[in-house]
CSV table of C-alpha atoms in Angstrom, one decimal:
chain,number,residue,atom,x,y,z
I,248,UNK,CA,0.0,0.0,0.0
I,249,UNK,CA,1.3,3.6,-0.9
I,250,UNK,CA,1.8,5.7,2.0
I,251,UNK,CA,-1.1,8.3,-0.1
I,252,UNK,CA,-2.9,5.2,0.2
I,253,UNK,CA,-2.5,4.8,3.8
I,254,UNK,CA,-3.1,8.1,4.4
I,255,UNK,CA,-6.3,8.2,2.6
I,256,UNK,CA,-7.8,5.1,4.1
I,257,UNK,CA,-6.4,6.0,7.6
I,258,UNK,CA,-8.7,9.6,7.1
I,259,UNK,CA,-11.6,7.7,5.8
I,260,UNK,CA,-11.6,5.3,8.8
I,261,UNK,CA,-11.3,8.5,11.4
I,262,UNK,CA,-14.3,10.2,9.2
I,263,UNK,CA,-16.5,7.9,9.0
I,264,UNK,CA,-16.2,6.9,13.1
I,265,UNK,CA,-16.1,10.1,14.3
I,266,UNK,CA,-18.7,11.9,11.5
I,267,UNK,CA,-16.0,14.7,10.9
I,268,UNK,CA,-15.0,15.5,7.2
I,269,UNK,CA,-11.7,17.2,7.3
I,270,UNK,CA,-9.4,15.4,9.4
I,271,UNK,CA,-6.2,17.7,9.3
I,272,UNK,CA,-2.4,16.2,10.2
I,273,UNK,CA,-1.3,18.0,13.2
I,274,UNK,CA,-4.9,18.9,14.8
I,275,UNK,CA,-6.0,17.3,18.0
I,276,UNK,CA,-8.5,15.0,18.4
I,277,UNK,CA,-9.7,16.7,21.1
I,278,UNK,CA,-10.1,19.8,19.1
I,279,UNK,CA,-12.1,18.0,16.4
I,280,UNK,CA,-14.4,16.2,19.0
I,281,UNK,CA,-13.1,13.3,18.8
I,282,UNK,CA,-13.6,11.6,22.5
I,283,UNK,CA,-12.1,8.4,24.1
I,284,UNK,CA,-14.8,6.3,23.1
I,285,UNK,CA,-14.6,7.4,19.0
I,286,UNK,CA,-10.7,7.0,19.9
I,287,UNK,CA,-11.2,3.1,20.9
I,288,UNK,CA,-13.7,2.4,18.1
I,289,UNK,CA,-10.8,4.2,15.1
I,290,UNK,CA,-8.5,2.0,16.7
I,291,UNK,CA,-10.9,-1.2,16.5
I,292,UNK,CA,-11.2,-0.1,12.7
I,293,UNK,CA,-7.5,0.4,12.0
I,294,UNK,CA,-6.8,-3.1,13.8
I,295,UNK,CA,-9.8,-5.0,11.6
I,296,UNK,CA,-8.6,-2.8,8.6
I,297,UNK,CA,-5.0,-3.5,8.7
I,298,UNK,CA,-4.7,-6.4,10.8
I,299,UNK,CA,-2.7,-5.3,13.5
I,300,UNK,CA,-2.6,-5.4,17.0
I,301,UNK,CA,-2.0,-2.0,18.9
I,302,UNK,CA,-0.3,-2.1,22.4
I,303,UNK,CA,-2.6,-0.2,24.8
I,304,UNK,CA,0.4,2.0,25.8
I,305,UNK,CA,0.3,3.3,22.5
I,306,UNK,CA,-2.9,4.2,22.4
I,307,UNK,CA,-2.1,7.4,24.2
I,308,UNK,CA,0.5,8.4,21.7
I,309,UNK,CA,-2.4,8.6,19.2
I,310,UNK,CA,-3.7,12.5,19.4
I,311,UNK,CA,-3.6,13.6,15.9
I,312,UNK,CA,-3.8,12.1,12.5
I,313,UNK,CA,-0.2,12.2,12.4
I,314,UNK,CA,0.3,10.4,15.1
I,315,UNK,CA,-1.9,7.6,14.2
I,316,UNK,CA,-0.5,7.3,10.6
I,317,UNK,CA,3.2,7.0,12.1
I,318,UNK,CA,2.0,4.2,14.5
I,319,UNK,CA,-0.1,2.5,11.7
I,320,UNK,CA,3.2,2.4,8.8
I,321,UNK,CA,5.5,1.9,11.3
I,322,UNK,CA,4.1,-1.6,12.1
I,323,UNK,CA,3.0,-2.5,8.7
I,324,UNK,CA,6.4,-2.2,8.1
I,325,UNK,CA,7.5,-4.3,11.0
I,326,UNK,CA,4.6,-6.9,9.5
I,327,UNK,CA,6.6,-6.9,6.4
């Protein structure tokens, strides 16, 4: 998968949980309205998406849409 790919798939996965259309890189979560429990269910979808498994310790590191699209390539490539 290309990381545009990724990228796109990752936004449409955060859009479609938490009902927000622009999900911008560096924003917080927070600031969009994005609570713990739309936080659990994006990373239920990126775990059934991309069949991965993500630590609960990194689950705080997960703020912004950077933040989650780091985490998410960084262990597809360790999958690889």
């Amino acid at each position: 998968m290309s990381d545009s790919d990724l990228r796109e798939k990752l936004r449409e996965i955060i859009a479609e949980v938490s009902e927000v259309d622009e999900i911008p890189d560096e924003t917080p979560f927070k600031e969009l309205g994005i609570d713990s429990m739309m936080a659990i269910e994006i990373v239920a979808e990126v775990e059934r998406t991309f069949k991965l498994s993500i630590p609960e310790d990194e689950l705080k590191k997960m703020t912004h849409f950077t933040a989650v699209y780091d985490l998410v390539k960084s262990k597809l490539a360790a999958a690889a």
